[in-house]
Amino acid sequence: MVIKNVNLETVCGITSTLPENQHPEVAFSGKSNVGKSSLINGLMNRKAYARVSQQPGKTQTINYYNVNDEIYIVDLPGYGFANVSQAVKAKWGKMIDLRKSRQLRMVFLLVDIRHEPSANDKHMYSWIIENGFYPAIIATKLDKIKRSQVQKQLKLIREGLNVAEGTPIVPYSAVTKQGRDE
Ligand code: GDP
């Protein structure tokens, strides 16, 4: 896909109503700091369109990027490191609205390739499956581990999330852009 234009069209807070878009939507989820903004910028070939921050839990909005008037990239709020708090519960509440979207085609789950999936990662994976979306995992920060460690870490993620047979797990690096085409 040649990206001609990108427009941050809608920014939704936790309490606002989600838009009824006319084009397919593809959403990205993952814990704060997993590299979601970096991935979205990488996919859109933009340097700093989605916010890249070192501050976990800063993004509390659902951002809809209109790409070429053809597709929406949906940036979901990063979830925290801690166990389910009030704020996290509110976000999961919002996810209930998201599943009503007729345009949502796919939800990608981002996990850090260096770590075993957390309880929230598992929760998110279940959400994707239970709502009938086709799951795909992106294992971020590929450049941070040795090549010899990649298969071992992918196995850890596959087993940690207990993914269904055939579920794609794509290693990605925002630094080298390895995995972008996949
Ligand atoms: P978000 O909170 O999930 O949106 O994460 P960000 O995209 O803001 O990234 C969090 C931090 O991880 C930033 O310091 C990024 O520069 C860094 N980061 C993100 N992706 C990668 C990657 O693939 N490789 C490396 N080495 N650092 C990354």
PDB file of N, CA and C and ligand atoms in Angstrom, residues 31-39 51-55 59 140-144 172-175, ligand 1:
ATOM      1  N   LYS A  31       0.486  -3.226  25.965  1.00  0.00           N
ATOM      2  CA  LYS A  31       0.754  -2.476  27.183  1.00  0.00           C
ATOM      3  C   LYS A  31       1.556  -1.211  26.859  1.00  0.00           C
ATOM      4  N   SER A  32       1.483  -0.239  27.746  1.00  0.00           N
ATOM      5  CA  SER A  32       2.224   1.006  27.579  1.00  0.00           C
ATOM      6  C   SER A  32       3.694   0.704  27.383  1.00  0.00           C
ATOM      7  N   ASN A  33       4.324   1.453  26.483  1.00  0.00           N
ATOM      8  CA  ASN A  33       5.763   1.340  26.275  1.00  0.00           C
ATOM      9  C   ASN A  33       6.187   0.119  25.441  1.00  0.00           C
ATOM     10  N   VAL A  34       5.209  -0.612  24.929  1.00  0.00           N
ATOM     11  CA  VAL A  34       5.547  -1.826  24.165  1.00  0.00           C
ATOM     12  C   VAL A  34       6.131  -1.483  22.784  1.00  0.00           C
ATOM     13  N   GLY A  35       5.883  -0.233  22.339  1.00  0.00           N
ATOM     14  CA  GLY A  35       6.377   0.182  21.024  1.00  0.00           C
ATOM     15  C   GLY A  35       5.256   0.370  20.012  1.00  0.00           C
ATOM     16  N   LYS A  36       4.052   0.618  20.513  1.00  0.00           N
ATOM     17  CA  LYS A  36       2.877   0.753  19.631  1.00  0.00           C
ATOM     18  C   LYS A  36       2.969   2.001  18.762  1.00  0.00           C
ATOM     19  N   SER A  37       3.303   3.147  19.372  1.00  0.00           N
ATOM     20  CA  SER A  37       3.430   4.386  18.586  1.00  0.00           C
ATOM     21  C   SER A  37       4.522   4.225  17.534  1.00  0.00           C
ATOM     22  N   SER A  38       5.619   3.613  17.929  1.00  0.00           N
ATOM     23  CA  SER A  38       6.729   3.429  17.002  1.00  0.00           C
ATOM     24  C   SER A  38       6.321   2.536  15.833  1.00  0.00           C
ATOM     25  N   LEU A  39       5.556   1.496  16.128  1.00  0.00           N
ATOM     26  CA  LEU A  39       5.073   0.609  15.065  1.00  0.00           C
ATOM     27  C   LEU A  39       4.133   1.354  14.124  1.00  0.00           C
ATOM     28  N   ARG A  51       2.245   9.408  18.969  1.00  0.00           N
ATOM     29  CA  ARG A  51       3.146   9.880  20.019  1.00  0.00           C
ATOM     30  C   ARG A  51       4.099   8.792  20.488  1.00  0.00           C
ATOM     31  N   VAL A  52       5.366   9.083  20.455  1.00  0.00           N
ATOM     32  CA  VAL A  52       6.343   8.152  21.007  1.00  0.00           C
ATOM     33  C   VAL A  52       6.804   8.740  22.330  1.00  0.00           C
ATOM     34  N   SER A  53       6.633   7.965  23.384  1.00  0.00           N
ATOM     35  CA  SER A  53       6.995   8.511  24.688  1.00  0.00           C
ATOM     36  C   SER A  53       7.694   7.462  25.523  1.00  0.00           C
ATOM     37  N   GLN A  54       8.373   7.934  26.526  1.00  0.00           N
ATOM     38  CA  GLN A  54       9.016   7.023  27.471  1.00  0.00           C
ATOM     39  C   GLN A  54       8.146   6.898  28.713  1.00  0.00           C
ATOM     40  N   GLN A  55       7.053   7.647  28.713  1.00  0.00           N
ATOM     41  CA  GLN A  55       6.198   7.688  29.905  1.00  0.00           C
ATOM     42  C   GLN A  55       5.069   6.685  29.784  1.00  0.00           C
ATOM     43  N   THR A  59      -0.949   7.752  27.026  1.00  0.00           N
ATOM     44  CA  THR A  59      -2.007   7.817  26.025  1.00  0.00           C
ATOM     45  C   THR A  59      -3.282   7.197  26.572  1.00  0.00           C
ATOM     46  N   THR A 140       7.441  -7.000  19.489  1.00  0.00           N
ATOM     47  CA  THR A 140       8.185  -5.761  19.235  1.00  0.00           C
ATOM     48  C   THR A 140       9.615  -5.802  19.789  1.00  0.00           C
ATOM     49  N   LYS A 141      10.397  -4.819  19.358  1.00  0.00           N
ATOM     50  CA  LYS A 141      11.767  -4.595  19.847  1.00  0.00           C
ATOM     51  C   LYS A 141      12.700  -5.756  19.505  1.00  0.00           C
ATOM     52  N   LEU A 142      12.477  -6.293  18.328  1.00  0.00           N
ATOM     53  CA  LEU A 142      13.276  -7.418  17.832  1.00  0.00           C
ATOM     54  C   LEU A 142      14.778  -7.142  17.896  1.00  0.00           C
ATOM     55  N   ASP A 143      15.163  -5.893  17.652  1.00  0.00           N
ATOM     56  CA  ASP A 143      16.597  -5.553  17.648  1.00  0.00           C
ATOM     57  C   ASP A 143      17.243  -5.666  19.027  1.00  0.00           C
ATOM     58  N   LYS A 144      16.414  -5.775  20.066  1.00  0.00           N
ATOM     59  CA  LYS A 144      16.959  -5.801  21.425  1.00  0.00           C
ATOM     60  C   LYS A 144      17.429  -7.184  21.865  1.00  0.00           C
ATOM     61  N   TYR A 172       9.056  -7.680  15.054  1.00  0.00           N
ATOM     62  CA  TYR A 172       9.189  -6.363  14.414  1.00  0.00           C
ATOM     63  C   TYR A 172      10.194  -5.503  15.167  1.00  0.00           C
ATOM     64  N   SER A 173      10.954  -4.742  14.423  1.00  0.00           N
ATOM     65  CA  SER A 173      11.829  -3.739  15.031  1.00  0.00           C
ATOM     66  C   SER A 173      11.561  -2.382  14.416  1.00  0.00           C
ATOM     67  N   ALA A 174      11.258  -1.422  15.279  1.00  0.00           N
ATOM     68  CA  ALA A 174      11.036  -0.052  14.818  1.00  0.00           C
ATOM     69  C   ALA A 174      12.368   0.587  14.426  1.00  0.00           C
ATOM     70  N   VAL A 175      13.457   0.004  14.889  1.00  0.00           N
ATOM     71  CA  VAL A 175      14.786   0.555  14.594  1.00  0.00           C
ATOM     72  C   VAL A 175      15.236   0.120  13.196  1.00  0.00           C
TER      73      VAL A 175
HETATM   74  P1  GDP B   1       4.033   2.904  23.215  1.00  0.00           P
HETATM   75  O1  GDP B   1       3.905   3.437  24.605  1.00  0.00           O
HETATM   76  O2  GDP B   1       3.582   1.476  23.124  1.00  0.00           O
HETATM   77  O3  GDP B   1       3.422   3.751  22.146  1.00  0.00           O
HETATM   78  O4  GDP B   1       5.618   2.799  22.936  1.00  0.00           O
HETATM   79  P2  GDP B   1       6.567   3.784  22.125  1.00  0.00           P
HETATM   80  O5  GDP B   1       6.442   3.575  20.654  1.00  0.00           O
HETATM   81  O6  GDP B   1       6.388   5.159  22.651  1.00  0.00           O
HETATM   82  O7  GDP B   1       7.984   3.188  22.544  1.00  0.00           O
HETATM   83  C1  GDP B   1       8.399   3.128  23.885  1.00  0.00           C
HETATM   84  C2  GDP B   1       9.919   3.189  23.933  1.00  0.00           C
HETATM   85  O8  GDP B   1      10.462   2.031  23.309  1.00  0.00           O
HETATM   86  C3  GDP B   1      10.495   4.386  23.182  1.00  0.00           C
HETATM   87  O9  GDP B   1      11.643   4.816  23.867  1.00  0.00           O
HETATM   88  C4  GDP B   1      10.862   3.794  21.819  1.00  0.00           C
HETATM   89  O10 GDP B   1      11.899   4.506  21.207  1.00  0.00           O
HETATM   90  C5  GDP B   1      11.286   2.395  22.208  1.00  0.00           C
HETATM   91  N1  GDP B   1      11.037   1.431  21.109  1.00  0.00           N
HETATM   92  C6  GDP B   1       9.874   1.197  20.476  1.00  0.00           C
HETATM   93  N2  GDP B   1      10.005   0.236  19.540  1.00  0.00           N
HETATM   94  C7  GDP B   1      11.303  -0.149  19.571  1.00  0.00           C
HETATM   95  C8  GDP B   1      12.074  -1.109  18.830  1.00  0.00           C
HETATM   96  O11 GDP B   1      11.597  -1.835  17.946  1.00  0.00           O
HETATM   97  N3  GDP B   1      13.399  -1.221  19.160  1.00  0.00           N
HETATM   98  C9  GDP B   1      13.974  -0.470  20.140  1.00  0.00           C
HETATM   99  N4  GDP B   1      15.277  -0.666  20.386  1.00  0.00           N
HETATM  100  N5  GDP B   1      13.277   0.448  20.849  1.00  0.00           N
HETATM  101  C10 GDP B   1      11.961   0.609  20.576  1.00  0.00           C
END
